[in-house]
mmCIF file of C-alpha atoms in Angstrom:
data_model
loop_
_atom_site.group_PDB
_atom_site.id
_atom_site.type_symbol
_atom_site.label_atom_id
_atom_site.label_comp_id
_atom_site.label_asym_id
_atom_site.label_seq_id
_atom_site.Cartn_x
_atom_site.Cartn_y
_atom_site.Cartn_z
ATOM 1 C CA ILE H 24 24.859 74.683 -47.536
ATOM 2 C CA TYR H 25 23.256 72.324 -49.489
ATOM 3 C CA PHE H 26 21.504 74.643 -51.805
ATOM 4 C CA ASP H 27 24.820 77.182 -51.675
ATOM 5 C CA TYR H 28 27.166 74.834 -52.504
ATOM 6 C CA LEU H 29 26.337 71.473 -53.251
ATOM 7 C CA SER H 30 22.378 71.835 -55.279
ATOM 8 C CA SER H 31 23.099 70.786 -58.908
ATOM 9 C CA ILE H 32 22.511 73.448 -60.170
ATOM 10 C CA ASN H 33 24.982 76.060 -58.757
ATOM 11 C CA ASP H 34 26.368 77.772 -61.548
ATOM 12 C CA ALA H 35 28.030 81.797 -60.974
ATOM 13 C CA PHE H 36 27.536 84.714 -62.235
ATOM 14 C CA TYR H 37 27.797 88.791 -62.778
ATOM 15 C CA PHE H 38 24.591 90.538 -62.634
ATOM 16 C CA GLU H 39 25.292 92.164 -66.550
ATOM 17 C CA GLU H 40 24.722 88.399 -67.131
ATOM 18 C CA PHE H 41 21.492 87.922 -65.678
ATOM 19 C CA MET H 42 19.546 90.548 -67.408
ATOM 20 C CA GLU H 43 20.804 89.449 -70.026
ATOM 21 C CA ARG H 44 19.540 85.933 -69.499
ATOM 22 C CA ALA H 45 16.655 88.147 -68.273
ATOM 23 C CA SER H 46 15.879 90.320 -70.743
ATOM 24 C CA ALA H 47 16.039 87.295 -73.586
ATOM 25 C CA LYS H 48 12.569 85.849 -72.257
ATOM 26 C CA ASN H 49 10.954 89.013 -72.276
ATOM 27 C CA LEU H 50 11.448 90.879 -68.603
ATOM 28 C CA ARG H 51 13.809 94.041 -67.601
ATOM 29 C CA PHE H 52 14.971 95.259 -63.969
ATOM 30 C CA LEU H 53 12.179 96.952 -62.021
ATOM 31 C CA GLY H 54 14.947 96.955 -58.748
ATOM 32 C CA GLU H 55 16.204 96.047 -55.438
ATOM 33 C CA SER H 56 13.396 94.787 -52.251
ATOM 34 C CA ASP H 57 15.501 96.489 -50.215
ATOM 35 C CA TYR H 58 15.685 100.096 -51.092
ATOM 36 C CA PHE H 59 18.086 100.814 -49.673
ATOM 37 C CA GLU H 60 20.705 98.434 -51.064
ATOM 38 C CA MET H 61 20.454 100.051 -54.443
ATOM 39 C CA GLN H 62 21.577 103.611 -52.351
ATOM 40 C CA ASP H 63 25.965 105.220 -53.166
ATOM 41 C CA GLY H 64 25.981 107.744 -50.412
ATOM 42 C CA PHE H 65 28.230 104.833 -48.838
ATOM 43 C CA LEU H 66 30.339 105.305 -52.311
ATOM 44 C CA ASN H 67 32.953 108.711 -51.599
ATOM 45 C CA PRO H 68 31.941 112.157 -54.197
ATOM 46 C CA GLU H 69 35.147 111.004 -56.501
ATOM 47 C CA THR H 70 33.892 107.439 -56.852
ATOM 48 C CA ARG H 71 30.379 108.452 -57.251
ATOM 49 C CA GLU H 72 31.006 110.522 -60.008
ATOM 50 C CA THR H 73 33.241 108.076 -62.154
ATOM 51 C CA ILE H 74 30.543 105.210 -61.680
ATOM 52 C CA GLN H 75 28.806 108.262 -63.545
ATOM 53 C CA LYS H 76 30.850 108.224 -65.951
ATOM 54 C CA LEU H 77 31.515 105.303 -67.196
ATOM 55 C CA CYS H 78 27.994 103.408 -66.902
ATOM 56 C CA GLY H 79 25.612 106.189 -67.614
ATOM 57 C CA ASN H 80 21.834 105.947 -67.561
ATOM 58 C CA ASP H 81 22.937 102.110 -67.495
ATOM 59 C CA ILE H 82 20.847 100.982 -64.065
ATOM 60 C CA VAL H 83 22.081 97.222 -64.665
ATOM 61 C CA ARG H 84 26.066 98.296 -65.082
ATOM 62 C CA LYS H 85 25.349 100.381 -62.876
ATOM 63 C CA GLU H 86 24.408 97.727 -60.135
ATOM 64 C CA GLN H 87 27.310 95.120 -61.561
ATOM 65 C CA ALA H 88 30.161 98.078 -60.514
ATOM 66 C CA MET H 89 28.098 98.316 -56.902
ATOM 67 C CA ASP H 90 28.012 94.585 -57.128
ATOM 68 C CA PHE H 91 32.143 95.201 -57.055
ATOM 69 C CA LEU H 92 32.798 97.924 -55.033
ATOM 70 C CA LYS H 93 30.565 96.193 -52.279
ATOM 71 C CA GLY H 94 31.499 92.608 -52.687
ATOM 72 C CA ARG H 95 28.130 92.173 -52.841
ATOM 73 C CA LYS H 96 27.564 88.475 -53.430
ATOM 74 C CA PHE H 97 23.500 88.654 -52.778
ATOM 75 C CA ARG H 98 20.547 90.111 -54.477
ATOM 76 C CA GLN H 99 16.957 90.867 -54.300
ATOM 77 C CA THR H 100 15.933 92.015 -57.958
ATOM 78 C CA LEU H 101 13.245 92.217 -58.935
ATOM 79 C CA LEU H 102 12.317 91.635 -62.572
ATOM 80 C CA CYS H 103 8.937 93.001 -64.962
ATOM 81 C CA LYS H 104 8.342 93.250 -68.095
ATOM 82 C CA LYS H 105 9.830 95.328 -70.634
ATOM 83 C CA ASP H 106 6.667 97.400 -71.849
ATOM 84 C CA VAL H 107 5.982 98.337 -67.855
ATOM 85 C CA VAL H 108 6.733 102.559 -68.125
ATOM 86 C CA LEU H 109 9.257 102.704 -65.254
ATOM 87 C CA THR H 110 10.157 105.901 -63.137
ATOM 88 C CA ARG H 111 13.317 105.766 -61.788
ATOM 89 C CA SER H 112 13.647 108.707 -59.968
ATOM 90 C CA LEU H 113 12.127 109.412 -56.426
ATOM 91 C CA HIS H 114 11.166 112.035 -55.711
ATOM 92 C CA PRO H 115 9.581 112.906 -51.763
ATOM 93 C CA ASP H 116 6.310 114.249 -52.718
ATOM 94 C CA ARG H 117 5.441 110.048 -53.637
ATOM 95 C CA MET H 118 5.925 109.982 -49.409
ATOM 96 C CA LYS H 119 1.928 110.589 -49.343
ATOM 97 C CA GLU H 120 1.886 106.839 -50.236
ATOM 98 C CA PHE H 121 2.864 105.199 -47.630
ATOM 99 C CA TYR H 122 3.175 102.934 -44.987
ATOM 100 C CA PHE H 123 6.051 104.553 -42.649
ATOM 101 C CA SER H 124 8.413 101.977 -39.513
ATOM 102 C CA SER H 125 11.719 103.171 -37.352
ATOM 103 C CA SER H 126 12.603 101.528 -34.754
ATOM 104 C CA SER H 127 15.525 103.702 -35.146
ATOM 105 C CA ASN H 128 15.488 105.642 -31.587
ATOM 106 C CA PRO H 129 16.482 110.098 -31.478
ATOM 107 C CA MET H 130 19.997 110.731 -30.004
ATOM 108 C CA ASP H 131 21.162 113.733 -28.138
ATOM 109 C CA VAL H 132 24.793 115.517 -29.938
ATOM 110 C CA THR H 133 26.337 113.019 -28.427
ATOM 111 C CA SER H 134 24.604 110.302 -29.209
ATOM 112 C CA THR H 135 23.269 109.160 -25.595
ATOM 113 C CA ILE H 136 19.380 107.271 -26.312
ATOM 114 C CA ILE H 137 16.833 110.718 -25.339
ATOM 115 C CA ASN H 138 13.667 108.327 -24.032
ATOM 116 C CA TYR H 139 10.560 109.297 -26.389
ATOM 117 C CA ASP H 140 10.642 112.361 -24.321
ATOM 118 C CA PRO H 141 9.159 115.092 -26.982
ATOM 119 C CA LEU H 142 10.428 117.654 -24.875
ATOM 120 C CA LYS H 143 13.647 116.945 -24.593
ATOM 121 C CA ILE H 144 14.146 116.212 -28.320
ATOM 122 C CA LEU H 145 12.635 119.641 -29.679
ATOM 123 C CA SER H 146 14.964 121.156 -27.870
ATOM 124 C CA GLN H 147 18.404 119.717 -28.479
ATOM 125 C CA ILE H 148 20.745 121.592 -31.633
ATOM 126 C CA TYR H 149 19.799 118.553 -33.868
ATOM 127 C CA VAL H 150 18.238 115.520 -32.835
ATOM 128 C CA LYS H 151 20.438 111.887 -34.736
ATOM 129 C CA PHE H 152 18.245 108.246 -35.041
ATOM 130 C CA GLN H 153 20.642 105.584 -35.889
ATOM 131 C CA LYS H 154 20.352 101.885 -36.836
ATOM 132 C CA PRO H 155 22.505 99.617 -34.576
ATOM 133 C CA ARG H 156 25.626 100.536 -35.809
ATOM 134 C CA GLY H 157 24.560 101.066 -38.767
ATOM 135 C CA SER H 158 23.924 104.136 -40.698
ATOM 136 C CA TYR H 159 22.708 107.568 -39.243
ATOM 137 C CA LEU H 160 20.433 110.830 -40.073
ATOM 138 C CA GLU H 161 21.441 114.331 -38.427
ATOM 139 C CA VAL H 162 17.108 116.582 -38.325
ATOM 140 C CA GLU H 163 16.985 119.116 -38.062
ATOM 141 C CA ASN H 164 12.942 120.455 -38.432
ATOM 142 C CA LEU H 165 11.157 120.264 -35.367
ATOM 143 C CA LEU H 166 8.370 118.716 -36.685
ATOM 144 C CA ALA H 167 10.762 115.151 -38.846
ATOM 145 C CA ARG H 168 12.222 115.219 -35.184
ATOM 146 C CA VAL H 169 8.991 114.027 -32.969
ATOM 147 C CA ALA H 170 7.047 112.162 -36.592
ATOM 148 C CA LEU H 171 10.777 109.788 -36.460
ATOM 149 C CA ALA H 172 11.190 109.822 -32.302
ATOM 150 C CA HIS H 173 7.052 108.579 -32.476
ATOM 151 C CA LEU H 174 7.946 106.111 -35.151
ATOM 152 C CA ALA H 175 11.076 104.502 -32.939
ATOM 153 C CA HIS H 176 7.977 104.923 -29.491
ATOM 154 C CA VAL H 177 5.146 103.243 -31.199
ATOM 155 C CA TRP H 178 7.502 100.308 -33.586
ATOM 156 C CA PRO H 179 6.623 98.128 -35.346
ATOM 157 C CA ARG H 180 3.930 100.128 -36.127
ATOM 158 C CA GLN H 181 3.210 100.749 -38.997
ATOM 159 C CA VAL H 182 1.728 104.953 -39.947
ATOM 160 C CA SER H 183 0.787 106.283 -42.961
ATOM 161 C CA PHE H 184 1.762 109.742 -43.938
ATOM 162 C CA ASN H 185 -0.843 111.332 -42.881
ATOM 163 C CA ASP H 186 -1.397 110.389 -39.617
ATOM 164 C CA LEU H 187 1.940 110.809 -39.054
ATOM 165 C CA LEU H 188 1.873 114.029 -40.336
ATOM 166 C CA ASP H 189 -1.067 115.014 -37.745
ATOM 167 C CA GLU H 190 0.822 113.151 -35.247
ATOM 168 C CA GLY H 191 3.804 115.043 -35.336
ATOM 169 C CA LYS H 192 1.601 119.169 -35.310
ATOM 170 C CA LYS H 193 0.121 117.648 -32.582
ATOM 171 C CA ILE H 194 3.276 117.106 -30.358
ATOM 172 C CA ARG H 195 5.399 120.054 -31.890
ATOM 173 C CA ASN H 196 3.086 122.528 -30.743
ATOM 174 C CA GLU H 197 1.376 120.799 -27.388
ATOM 175 C CA CYS H 198 5.154 121.292 -26.602
ATOM 176 C CA PHE H 199 5.330 124.919 -27.275
ATOM 177 C CA GLN H 200 2.045 125.312 -25.843
ATOM 178 C CA ILE H 201 3.941 123.981 -22.272
ATOM 179 C CA LYS H 202 6.617 126.692 -22.955
ATOM 180 C CA GLY H 203 4.181 129.202 -23.646
ATOM 181 C CA LYS H 204 5.587 129.972 -27.697
ATOM 182 C CA PRO H 205 3.255 130.998 -30.674
ATOM 183 C CA LEU H 206 2.818 128.462 -32.300
ATOM 184 C CA PRO H 207 5.236 127.632 -35.965
ATOM 185 C CA ASP H 208 3.553 128.772 -39.944
ATOM 186 C CA THR H 209 2.727 124.647 -41.103
ATOM 187 C CA LYS H 210 2.228 125.742 -43.925
ATOM 188 C CA ASP H 211 5.780 124.113 -44.821
ATOM 189 C CA ASP H 212 5.300 121.024 -42.645
ATOM 190 C CA GLU H 213 4.832 118.200 -45.607
ATOM 191 C CA PRO H 214 7.090 119.365 -47.935
ATOM 192 C CA ALA H 215 9.199 119.353 -44.402
ATOM 193 C CA LEU H 216 8.303 116.109 -43.260
ATOM 194 C CA ALA H 217 8.359 114.057 -47.004
ATOM 195 C CA ASP H 218 12.048 115.599 -47.601
ATOM 196 C CA THR H 219 13.023 114.336 -43.358
ATOM 197 C CA LEU H 220 11.802 110.895 -44.682
ATOM 198 C CA PHE H 221 13.006 110.122 -47.960
ATOM 199 C CA SER H 222 16.488 111.288 -47.151
ATOM 200 C CA ALA H 223 16.156 108.688 -44.113
ATOM 201 C CA ILE H 224 14.500 105.782 -45.835
ATOM 202 C CA SER H 225 17.775 107.094 -48.453
ATOM 203 C CA ALA H 226 19.480 106.159 -45.302
ATOM 204 C CA ASN H 227 18.029 102.648 -44.090
ATOM 205 C CA ILE H 228 16.438 104.708 -41.063
ATOM 206 C CA VAL H 229 12.711 104.237 -41.736
ATOM 207 C CA GLY H 230 10.467 100.724 -43.472
ATOM 208 C CA PHE H 231 8.612 101.998 -46.396
ATOM 209 C CA HIS H 232 5.829 100.179 -47.028
ATOM 210 C CA MET H 233 2.486 99.778 -49.118
ATOM 211 C CA HIS H 234 0.189 97.936 -46.916
ATOM 212 C CA CYS H 235 -0.423 98.049 -43.357
ATOM 213 C CA PRO H 236 -0.648 94.039 -41.907
ATOM 214 C CA ASP H 237 -3.877 94.077 -39.614
ATOM 215 C CA PHE H 238 -1.707 93.894 -36.147
ATOM 216 C CA ALA H 239 -1.986 94.463 -32.137
ATOM 217 C CA ASP H 240 -0.091 96.455 -30.776
ATOM 218 C CA SER H 241 -1.036 96.045 -27.432
ATOM 219 C CA VAL H 242 -2.283 92.793 -25.769
ATOM 220 C CA SER H 243 -5.856 91.734 -25.485
ATOM 221 C CA GLN H 244 -8.308 89.313 -23.151
ATOM 222 C CA ARG H 245 -8.412 87.134 -26.194
ATOM 223 C CA PRO H 246 -5.361 87.164 -27.854
ATOM 224 C CA LYS H 247 -4.387 86.078 -30.985
ATOM 225 C CA ALA H 248 -0.633 85.267 -32.596
ATOM 226 C CA SER H 249 -0.470 85.182 -36.697
ATOM 227 C CA PRO H 250 -2.356 82.180 -38.057
ATOM 228 C CA CYS H 251 1.693 81.686 -40.318
ATOM 229 C CA ALA H 252 3.236 82.374 -37.355
ATOM 230 C CA VAL H 253 1.220 79.455 -35.069
ATOM 231 C CA VAL H 254 1.615 77.173 -37.995
ATOM 232 C CA MET H 255 5.390 77.574 -37.957
ATOM 233 C CA ALA H 256 5.858 76.906 -34.519
ATOM 234 C CA GLU H 257 4.323 73.305 -34.148
ATOM 235 C CA SER H 258 7.573 72.297 -36.100
ATOM 236 C CA SER H 259 10.198 74.979 -35.818
ATOM 237 C CA THR H 260 11.525 77.650 -32.962
ATOM 238 C CA LYS H 261 11.567 80.356 -35.998
ATOM 239 C CA VAL H 262 8.442 81.616 -37.127
ATOM 240 C CA THR H 263 7.830 84.753 -38.766
ATOM 241 C CA ASN H 264 6.022 87.695 -38.425
ATOM 242 C CA LEU H 265 3.362 89.957 -40.156
ATOM 243 C CA PHE H 266 6.931 92.161 -41.487
ATOM 244 C CA HIS H 267 8.421 89.512 -42.633
ATOM 245 C CA ARG H 268 9.989 89.553 -40.893
ATOM 246 C CA SER H 269 12.025 85.446 -38.557
ATOM 247 C CA ILE H 270 11.744 86.043 -34.956
ATOM 248 C CA VAL H 271 13.231 82.597 -32.866
ATOM 249 C CA LEU H 272 11.095 81.165 -30.457
ATOM 250 C CA LYS H 273 12.427 80.211 -27.168
ATOM 251 C CA LYS H 274 11.215 76.408 -27.091
ATOM 252 C CA GLU H 275 11.269 76.335 -23.530
ATOM 253 C CA LEU H 276 7.575 78.842 -23.268
ATOM 254 C CA GLU H 277 7.107 80.862 -25.783
ATOM 255 C CA ARG H 278 6.773 78.045 -28.363
ATOM 256 C CA PRO H 279 3.967 75.742 -26.212
ATOM 257 C CA LEU H 280 2.856 78.817 -25.498
ATOM 258 C CA ILE H 281 2.080 80.589 -29.135
ATOM 259 C CA LYS H 282 0.614 77.400 -29.824
ATOM 260 C CA LEU H 283 -3.027 78.627 -27.790
ATOM 261 C CA LEU H 284 -3.068 82.182 -29.369
ATOM 262 C CA ASP H 285 -6.185 80.813 -30.862
ATOM 263 C CA GLY H 286 -9.138 84.374 -29.935
ATOM 264 C CA GLU H 287 -10.304 82.360 -28.337
ATOM 265 C CA LYS H 288 -8.635 81.805 -24.395
ATOM 266 C CA THR H 289 -8.365 85.024 -22.267
ATOM 267 C CA ILE H 290 -4.775 84.786 -20.758
ATOM 268 C CA ASP H 291 -6.011 83.163 -17.593
ATOM 269 C CA GLU H 292 -6.647 80.275 -19.449
ATOM 270 C CA ILE H 293 -3.849 80.530 -21.586
ATOM 271 C CA TRP H 294 -2.197 80.518 -18.266
ATOM 272 C CA ALA H 295 -3.875 77.748 -16.646
ATOM 273 C CA ALA H 296 -2.999 75.261 -19.749
ATOM 274 C CA LEU H 297 1.151 76.528 -19.513
ATOM 275 C CA LYS H 298 0.700 75.387 -15.282
ATOM 276 C CA ASN H 299 0.382 71.728 -16.652
ATOM 277 C CA ASP H 300 4.008 71.341 -18.362
ATOM 278 C CA TYR H 301 5.123 74.957 -16.434
ATOM 279 C CA PRO H 302 3.715 74.263 -13.046
ATOM 280 C CA ASP H 303 5.652 77.478 -11.080
ATOM 281 C CA LEU H 304 5.032 79.375 -13.788
ATOM 282 C CA LYS H 305 3.617 83.043 -13.020
ATOM 283 C CA ILE H 306 1.234 84.192 -14.802
ATOM 284 C CA GLU H 307 2.873 88.339 -14.851
ATOM 285 C CA GLU H 308 5.474 85.548 -16.203
ATOM 286 C CA VAL H 309 2.652 85.024 -19.233
ATOM 287 C CA LYS H 310 1.879 88.322 -20.186
ATOM 288 C CA LYS H 311 6.421 89.650 -20.187
ATOM 289 C CA ARG H 312 5.936 87.176 -23.511
ATOM 290 C CA LEU H 313 2.801 88.772 -24.927
ATOM 291 C CA GLU H 314 3.548 91.833 -24.700
ATOM 292 C CA ASN H 315 6.835 90.805 -26.597
ATOM 293 C CA PHE H 316 5.456 89.234 -28.965
ATOM 294 C CA THR H 317 3.212 92.018 -29.561
ATOM 295 C CA LYS H 318 6.565 93.453 -29.905
ATOM 296 C CA THR H 319 7.974 92.149 -32.630
ATOM 297 C CA GLY H 320 4.791 91.633 -34.988
ATOM 298 C CA LEU H 321 3.196 88.516 -33.761
ATOM 299 C CA MET H 322 -0.009 89.360 -33.379
ATOM 300 C CA VAL H 323 -3.213 90.225 -34.962
ATOM 301 C CA GLN H 324 -5.999 92.056 -34.215
#
């Protein structure tokens, strides 16, 4: 409330006005840190056509129009120097440069979640991937289906394009062999996956990243939490995970637990330390919380 409404400098201004000030400092608009915020797919074709006529190739003017249409009051704008050469169009070929992650589970034609069952995923007419109460993407290509399902299965892990392509081929081919079907032609696999990932990013189904954090995807014998999260837990129940997202710890057990995860103590030793304050605590509960920390990107290798 203080920073939004009561701070000494609290002047409202439009995005175009902000960019005028930035331009005076030799800066230009690069984009929003959340790529999905720059997409206009939520608009009907007539509105998109009108915006194109009014704004043309003026990206700043288009973003201002999007603010009005979306009622957007908060932006996460990135700027760069004016002399930086920008390529505004993102092509599917660029997908090979990134890592990918997704928590969107596959669904059948009735919007029922399909548990990670590649055979069932491949047997559908198409598979739908949807954000909770959000956008969705229908995928027909067989390789792309199992690749996106794999991302949800290993969430929050980030997977490179080549690894995702290889894993998709492996899962699909194993399913074909189980069914006694001849293996499909693979020449279109790479462009098909790139096209699907590009569409999934634009629909906010898949996240794309330049860096893959060194997080643990399973609980080790001597678990170690992110040092940043441990420091934050000293003064707050809200900590930041390795994917720069806020995680709320439960004060009663999770907050003291994460402070013990220094990579030196075994799970038994951690349990024994916690029993001083929680005498009825079972080791199964400790392991359950450690699994949850791992799934939410709080653990490092």
